[in-house]
Short mmCIF file of C-alpha atoms and ligand atoms in Angstrom, two decimals:
data_model
loop_
_atom_site.label_atom_id
_atom_site.label_comp_id
_atom_site.label_asym_id
_atom_site.label_seq_id
_atom_site.Cartn_x
_atom_site.Cartn_y
_atom_site.Cartn_z
CA UNK W 1 81.84 93.66 186.12
CA UNK W 2 83.53 97.03 186.11
CA UNK W 3 85.13 98.30 182.93
CA UNK W 4 88.64 98.24 184.39
CA UNK W 5 88.24 94.66 185.56
CA UNK W 6 87.11 93.62 182.10
CA UNK W 7 90.06 95.45 180.59
CA UNK W 8 92.43 93.68 182.96
CA UNK W 9 90.99 90.33 181.91
CA UNK W 10 91.27 91.10 178.21
CA UNK W 11 94.85 92.22 178.64
CA UNK W 12 95.80 89.12 180.58
CA UNK W 13 94.91 86.96 177.56
CA UNK W 14 97.95 88.34 175.75
CA UNK W 15 101.54 87.74 176.68
CA UNK W 16 103.06 89.85 179.43
CA UNK W 17 105.82 90.92 177.06
CA UNK W 18 103.33 92.79 174.86
CA UNK W 19 101.70 94.45 177.87
CA UNK W 20 105.11 95.48 179.17
CA UNK W 21 106.06 97.03 175.83
CA UNK W 22 102.94 99.15 175.72
CA UNK W 23 103.26 100.06 179.37
CA UNK W 24 106.88 101.17 179.16
CA UNK W 25 106.43 102.79 175.73
CA UNK W 26 103.54 104.89 177.03
CA UNK W 27 105.21 105.86 180.27
CA UNK W 28 105.67 109.50 179.34
CA UNK W 29 102.07 109.90 178.26
CA UNK W 30 100.84 108.05 181.32
CA UNK W 31 102.87 110.23 183.65
CA UNK W 32 101.53 113.38 182.10
CA UNK W 33 98.02 112.74 180.75
CA UNK W 34 96.78 110.12 183.17
CA UNK W 35 98.20 111.90 186.19
CA UNK W 36 96.26 114.98 185.19
CA UNK W 37 93.04 113.02 184.75
CA UNK W 38 93.62 111.39 188.09
CA UNK W 39 94.22 114.69 189.78
CA UNK W 40 91.09 116.12 188.15
CA UNK W 41 88.70 113.40 189.26
CA UNK W 42 89.94 113.64 192.83
CA UNK W 43 89.96 117.43 192.96
CA UNK W 44 86.35 117.89 191.89
CA UNK W 45 83.44 117.04 194.14
CA UNK W 46 80.89 116.88 191.38
CA UNK W 47 80.82 116.57 187.61
CA UNK W 48 80.00 120.05 186.30
CA UNK W 49 80.79 122.38 183.40
CA UNK W 50 84.12 123.43 184.95
CA UNK W 51 85.11 119.78 185.28
CA UNK W 52 84.46 119.16 181.59
CA UNK W 53 86.32 122.29 180.61
CA UNK W 54 89.41 121.16 182.45
CA UNK W 55 89.12 117.69 181.00
CA UNK W 56 88.88 119.22 177.54
CA UNK W 57 92.13 121.08 178.12
CA UNK W 58 93.89 117.96 179.34
CA UNK W 59 92.81 115.98 176.28
CA UNK W 60 93.82 118.72 173.86
CA UNK W 61 97.15 118.97 175.69
CA UNK W 62 97.70 115.28 175.02
CA UNK W 63 97.25 115.88 171.27
CA UNK W 64 93.95 114.06 171.04
CA UNK W 65 92.92 116.76 168.55
CA UNK W 66 90.21 119.38 168.95
CA UNK W 67 87.54 117.70 166.82
CA UNK W 68 88.05 114.36 168.57
CA UNK W 69 88.03 115.99 172.00
CA UNK W 70 84.70 117.71 171.26
CA UNK W 71 83.16 114.40 170.27
CA UNK W 72 84.54 112.68 173.35
CA UNK W 73 83.27 115.38 175.68
CA UNK W 74 79.79 115.17 174.14
CA UNK W 75 79.78 111.41 174.58
CA UNK W 76 80.90 111.74 178.18
CA UNK W 77 78.24 114.31 178.99
CA UNK W 78 75.61 112.02 177.53
CA UNK W 79 76.88 109.11 179.57
CA UNK W 80 76.95 111.17 182.77
CA UNK W 81 73.31 112.08 182.25
CA UNK W 82 72.21 108.63 181.24
CA UNK W 83 73.83 106.93 184.20
CA UNK W 84 73.27 109.86 186.52
CA UNK W 85 76.94 109.95 187.51
CA UNK W 86 77.67 112.40 190.33
CA UNK W 87 81.11 111.33 191.53
CA UNK W 88 83.95 112.44 189.22
CA UNK W 89 85.95 109.36 190.22
CA UNK W 90 83.46 107.16 188.41
CA UNK W 91 84.34 108.98 185.23
CA UNK W 92 87.86 107.63 185.00
CA UNK W 93 86.58 104.29 183.76
CA UNK W 94 84.04 105.94 181.47
CA UNK W 95 86.77 108.06 179.90
CA UNK W 96 88.92 104.98 179.25
CA UNK W 97 85.95 103.17 177.79
CA UNK W 98 85.22 106.01 175.39
CA UNK W 99 88.89 106.18 174.33
CA UNK W 100 88.85 102.52 173.37
CA UNK W 101 85.49 103.15 171.75
CA UNK W 102 87.10 105.42 169.18
CA UNK W 103 88.73 102.31 167.76
CA UNK W 104 86.20 99.66 168.59
CA UNK W 105 83.18 101.68 167.61
CA UNK W 106 83.80 100.97 164.00
CA UNK W 107 83.92 97.47 162.74
CA UNK W 108 86.39 97.96 159.95
CA UNK W 109 89.24 98.70 162.33
CA UNK W 110 91.87 96.26 161.16
CA UNK W 111 95.38 96.07 162.52
CA UNK W 112 96.29 92.93 160.57
CA UNK W 113 98.53 93.31 157.56
CA UNK W 114 96.95 92.38 154.27
CA UNK W 115 99.16 89.31 153.72
CA UNK W 116 98.67 87.17 150.62
CA UNK W 117 97.93 83.50 151.29
CA UNK W 118 100.04 82.48 148.34
CA UNK W 119 102.74 84.40 146.52
CA UNK W 120 104.49 87.60 147.35
CA UNK W 121 103.16 90.35 149.60
CA UNK W 122 104.61 93.78 148.82
CA UNK W 123 104.57 96.50 151.46
CA UNK W 124 105.57 100.05 150.58
CA UNK W 125 106.64 102.52 153.28
CA UNK W 126 106.18 106.25 152.77
CA UNK W 127 106.60 109.36 154.91
CA UNK W 128 108.62 112.53 155.42
CA UNK W 129 112.27 112.64 156.51
CA UNK W 130 113.36 111.08 159.73
CA UNK W 131 110.02 109.68 160.86
CA UNK W 132 111.35 106.12 161.16
CA UNK W 133 110.62 104.38 157.85
CA UNK W 134 113.90 102.50 157.60
CA UNK W 135 113.91 101.55 161.27
CA UNK W 136 110.33 100.31 161.03
CA UNK W 137 111.20 98.16 158.02
CA UNK W 138 114.08 96.60 159.96
CA UNK W 139 111.84 95.88 162.93
CA UNK W 140 109.03 94.49 160.80
CA UNK W 141 111.48 92.29 158.90
CA UNK W 142 112.53 90.88 162.26
CA UNK W 143 108.91 90.25 163.35
CA UNK W 144 107.90 88.59 160.08
CA UNK W 145 111.05 86.49 160.00
CA UNK W 146 110.41 85.23 163.51
CA UNK W 147 106.94 84.21 162.33
CA UNK W 148 108.69 81.94 159.83
CA UNK W 149 108.25 84.07 156.72
CA UNK W 150 110.96 84.64 154.16
CA UNK W 151 111.55 88.36 153.88
CA UNK W 152 113.45 90.66 151.52
CA UNK W 153 114.03 94.39 151.77
CA UNK W 154 114.32 96.85 148.88
CA UNK W 155 116.65 99.84 149.31
CA UNK W 156 114.39 102.32 147.51
CA UNK W 157 115.92 105.35 149.20
CA UNK W 158 118.67 106.05 146.70
CA UNK W 159 118.57 109.75 147.53
CA UNK W 160 119.88 110.28 151.07
CA UNK W 161 123.57 109.56 151.68
CA UNK W 162 123.95 106.52 153.89
CA UNK W 163 120.36 105.35 153.47
CA UNK W 164 121.27 102.10 151.71
CA UNK W 165 123.94 101.28 154.28
CA UNK W 166 121.47 101.96 157.09
CA UNK W 167 119.09 99.39 155.66
CA UNK W 168 121.96 96.95 155.20
CA UNK W 169 122.90 97.29 158.86
CA UNK W 170 119.33 96.32 159.74
CA UNK W 171 119.56 93.47 157.25
CA UNK W 172 122.61 92.06 159.00
CA UNK W 173 121.11 92.58 162.43
CA UNK W 174 117.92 90.67 161.66
CA UNK W 175 119.31 88.26 159.05
CA UNK W 176 117.39 89.50 156.02
CA UNK W 177 118.81 90.30 152.56
CA UNK W 178 118.67 93.75 151.01
CA UNK W 179 118.23 94.32 147.29
CA UNK W 180 120.00 97.52 146.24
CA UNK W 181 121.53 99.53 143.46
CA UNK W 182 124.09 102.31 143.54
CA UNK W 183 123.24 105.47 145.40
CA UNK W 184 121.53 107.97 143.10
CA UNK W 185 119.91 105.39 140.84
CA UNK W 186 116.21 105.34 139.97
CA UNK W 187 114.11 104.06 142.90
CA UNK W 188 111.64 102.50 140.46
CA UNK W 189 114.46 100.43 138.96
CA UNK W 190 115.42 99.22 142.44
CA UNK W 191 111.83 98.12 143.01
CA UNK W 192 111.82 96.28 139.69
CA UNK W 193 115.01 94.43 140.64
CA UNK W 194 113.73 93.66 144.10
CA UNK W 195 110.51 92.17 142.79
CA UNK W 196 112.42 89.95 140.35
CA UNK W 197 114.67 88.79 143.18
CA UNK W 198 111.70 88.16 145.48
CA UNK W 199 109.97 86.12 142.78
CA UNK W 200 113.11 84.13 142.00
CA UNK W 201 113.62 83.30 145.66
CA UNK W 202 109.95 82.62 146.35
CA UNK W 203 109.97 85.20 149.13
CA UNK W 204 106.80 85.76 151.15
CA UNK W 205 107.23 89.46 151.83
CA UNK W 206 109.05 92.36 150.22
CA UNK W 207 109.45 95.48 152.37
CA UNK W 208 110.17 98.57 150.28
CA UNK W 209 111.98 101.57 151.70
CA UNK W 210 111.57 104.97 150.07
CA UNK W 211 113.26 108.34 150.45
CA UNK W 212 111.88 110.81 152.96
CA UNK W 213 109.83 113.34 151.10
CA UNK W 214 108.92 116.92 151.62
CA UNK W 215 105.28 117.67 151.79
CA UNK W 216 105.34 118.91 148.26
CA UNK W 217 102.31 117.42 146.65
CA UNK W 218 103.40 117.47 143.00
CA UNK W 219 106.78 115.81 143.48
CA UNK W 220 105.34 113.44 145.99
CA UNK W 221 102.72 112.30 143.54
CA UNK W 222 105.17 111.82 140.71
CA UNK W 223 107.79 109.87 142.60
CA UNK W 224 105.44 107.66 144.52
CA UNK W 225 103.27 107.00 141.51
CA UNK W 226 106.24 105.85 139.47
CA UNK W 227 107.41 103.45 142.16
CA UNK W 228 103.89 102.17 142.64
CA UNK W 229 103.33 101.75 138.91
CA UNK W 230 106.36 99.51 138.59
CA UNK W 231 105.22 97.38 141.52
CA UNK W 232 101.67 97.16 140.15
CA UNK W 233 102.87 96.20 136.72
CA UNK W 234 105.05 93.38 138.02
CA UNK W 235 102.52 92.03 140.51
CA UNK W 236 98.83 92.68 139.91
CA UNK W 237 97.18 93.83 143.13
CA UNK W 238 100.46 95.01 144.65
CA UNK W 239 101.49 96.92 146.68
CA UNK W 240 99.27 95.14 149.16
CA UNK W 241 99.90 97.76 151.80
CA UNK W 242 101.07 101.35 151.61
CA UNK W 243 102.08 102.22 155.15
CA UNK W 244 102.47 105.85 156.04
CA UNK W 245 104.99 106.34 158.82
CA UNK W 246 104.32 109.22 161.20
CA UNK W 247 106.48 110.45 164.07
CA UNK W 248 104.29 110.77 167.18
CA UNK W 249 106.53 113.48 168.61
CA UNK W 250 105.50 115.84 165.80
CA UNK W 251 101.92 115.89 167.07
CA UNK W 252 99.33 117.74 165.04
CA UNK W 253 101.94 118.41 162.37
CA UNK W 254 102.13 114.67 161.78
CA UNK W 255 98.41 114.66 161.31
CA UNK W 256 98.62 117.30 158.62
CA UNK W 257 101.42 115.33 156.90
CA UNK W 258 99.15 112.35 156.90
CA UNK W 259 96.38 114.30 155.24
CA UNK W 260 98.72 115.40 152.46
CA UNK W 261 99.94 111.85 151.86
CA UNK W 262 96.46 110.44 151.90
CA UNK W 263 95.50 112.84 149.14
CA UNK W 264 98.55 111.89 147.09
CA UNK W 265 98.46 108.14 147.40
CA UNK W 266 96.25 105.30 148.69
CA UNK W 267 97.49 104.91 152.23
CA UNK W 268 96.22 101.64 153.70
CA UNK W 269 97.61 102.03 157.21
CA UNK W 270 99.65 104.14 159.58
CA UNK W 271 102.76 103.28 161.54
CA UNK W 272 103.03 105.68 164.45
CA UNK W 273 106.65 105.73 165.62
CA UNK W 274 108.36 107.17 168.70
CA UNK W 275 105.31 106.93 170.95
CA UNK W 276 107.88 106.26 173.67
CA UNK W 277 109.36 109.69 173.04
CA UNK W 278 106.27 111.78 173.64
CA UNK W 279 103.99 112.70 176.52
CA UNK W 280 101.31 113.40 173.94
CA UNK W 281 100.35 109.88 172.95
CA UNK W 282 96.74 110.97 172.44
CA UNK W 283 97.68 111.52 168.80
CA UNK W 284 96.76 107.85 168.18
CA UNK W 285 93.14 108.76 168.79
CA UNK W 286 93.19 111.88 166.64
CA UNK W 287 94.61 109.89 163.73
CA UNK W 288 91.88 107.32 163.87
CA UNK W 289 89.11 109.81 164.25
CA UNK W 290 90.23 112.48 161.85
CA UNK W 291 91.90 110.42 159.10
CA UNK W 292 89.89 107.27 159.11
CA UNK W 293 93.02 105.28 158.36
CA UNK W 294 93.87 102.59 160.91
CA UNK W 295 97.06 102.73 162.95
CA UNK W 296 98.45 99.25 162.27
CA UNK W 297 101.70 99.47 164.21
CA UNK W 298 103.21 101.62 166.89
CA UNK W 299 106.91 102.19 167.54
CA UNK W 300 107.60 101.96 171.26
CA UNK W 301 111.40 102.20 171.19
CA UNK W 302 114.44 101.82 168.97
CA UNK W 303 115.13 98.11 169.38
CA UNK W 304 114.09 95.42 166.95
CA UNK W 305 111.23 94.11 169.08
CA UNK W 306 109.87 97.57 169.85
CA UNK W 307 107.42 97.57 166.96
CA UNK W 308 104.03 96.32 168.10
CA UNK W 309 100.74 95.73 166.36
CA UNK W 310 98.50 98.52 167.54
CA UNK W 311 95.99 97.26 170.05
CA UNK W 312 93.45 99.75 171.44
CA UNK W 313 93.05 97.84 174.68
CA UNK W 314 96.76 97.54 175.35
CA UNK W 315 97.03 101.21 174.52
CA UNK W 316 94.38 102.31 177.00
CA UNK W 317 95.77 99.93 179.57
CA UNK W 318 99.19 101.50 179.02
CA UNK W 319 97.64 104.92 179.63
CA UNK W 320 95.84 104.00 182.84
CA UNK W 321 97.90 101.06 184.08
CA UNK W 322 98.34 102.53 187.57
CA UNK W 323 94.61 103.04 188.05
CA UNK W 324 93.66 99.68 186.55
CA UNK W 325 96.16 97.83 188.70
CA UNK W 326 94.91 99.58 191.82
CA UNK W 327 91.41 98.15 191.28
CA UNK W 328 90.37 95.73 194.03
CA UNK W 329 90.16 92.07 192.92
N1 LIG O 1 112.52 106.18 170.40
C1 LIG O 1 112.21 105.77 169.18
N2 LIG O 1 113.00 106.07 168.14
C2 LIG O 1 112.67 105.65 166.91
C3 LIG O 1 111.50 104.87 166.69
N3 LIG O 1 111.43 104.62 165.36
C4 LIG O 1 112.51 105.20 164.79
N4 LIG O 1 113.26 105.83 165.71
C5 LIG O 1 114.50 106.61 165.50
O1 LIG O 1 114.25 107.68 164.60
C6 LIG O 1 115.41 108.00 163.85
C7 LIG O 1 115.07 108.10 162.37
O2 LIG O 1 114.72 106.82 161.89
P1 LIG O 1 114.87 106.36 160.38
O3 LIG O 1 114.36 104.99 160.31
O4 LIG O 1 116.22 106.63 159.87
O5 LIG O 1 113.83 107.36 159.67
P2 LIG O 1 113.49 107.46 158.10
O6 LIG O 1 112.05 107.82 158.00
O7 LIG O 1 113.94 106.27 157.39
O8 LIG O 1 114.37 108.73 157.72
P3 LIG O 1 114.87 109.17 156.24
O9 LIG O 1 115.44 107.98 155.59
O10 LIG O 1 115.89 110.24 156.49
O11 LIG O 1 113.68 109.73 155.54
C8 LIG O 1 116.42 106.90 164.18
O12 LIG O 1 117.33 107.42 165.11
C9 LIG O 1 115.59 105.81 164.82
O13 LIG O 1 116.30 105.03 165.74
C10 LIG O 1 110.66 104.56 167.82
O14 LIG O 1 109.61 103.91 167.72
N5 LIG O 1 111.07 105.02 169.03
MG1 LIG O 2 115.14 106.00 155.74
#
């Protein structure tokens, strides 16, 4: 069976709503990146050096990242030789397969949250200003609540004016309580309070907001470490996840932010927001390949159900939906 047919089958095992989210969220990237690939494979008569050079440019233009692109191109060249592929059009499926391969190739890719079977699961959100931490917490609270879990949110951003209120608005919208203190108070004290409240109420999950930070390593370390220390002290083994939120529209800059954060704290997963707002959705692949931290969620819009578990197959389908759907039955 052809790769695209297999992909179509895999996708059809999930609900259409999920497929639709990925498809509409990736529209900009599809219209730019996939159109270019499509144009390329129809323009060339044979697969040669010039073909690969153009492909390389397209991939780099989609923010796949230079190192990742080089690896991909090598893999593609190998595959072309091995299968003796002459017709560029055959490469469209091979390219898609290799893109998925970046995620599937390694067995420890894990998009599930590390949820505790019993007791409280604490999830800490970190990242620079404006990337979508607070919004992501609101969306995730909604998702977890609809799965039947009892959720609390901690207003750990005591720094930015309006930050606490913003979380409270989300709390009202999704029906989840927010534990807070006055603006300007110590974030670590808020976390302490929130953990006591979560314990007292037997909550399943505590989602902890933090202030957007500059990429200043020393301050970053100090603040985050203090918050983490309090959480660790109150609940051994917590925080169970430290999710670094990255804005996809910042491209390679987001990748460098991620590297700084990874050095400063144990990041267990990435939330890549605003994928819907960029034509350069290839950044998902660069993150996996160059950071070795899994993308656990992607933000595909601003509404409460626009946060989706990252799924490499849905992602690639979203990129090439037009081509996949045009495949004969
Ligand atoms: N289109 C789109 N917008 C998003 C997404 N996620 C967040 N946003 C928007 O990004 C903006 C910033 O989001 P916040 O959640 O306030 O970001 P933050 O990281 O908490 O920012 P600070 O608290 O200032 O550090 C808001 O306008 C959100 O609606 C997404 O997946 N798609
Ligand atoms: Mg915020």
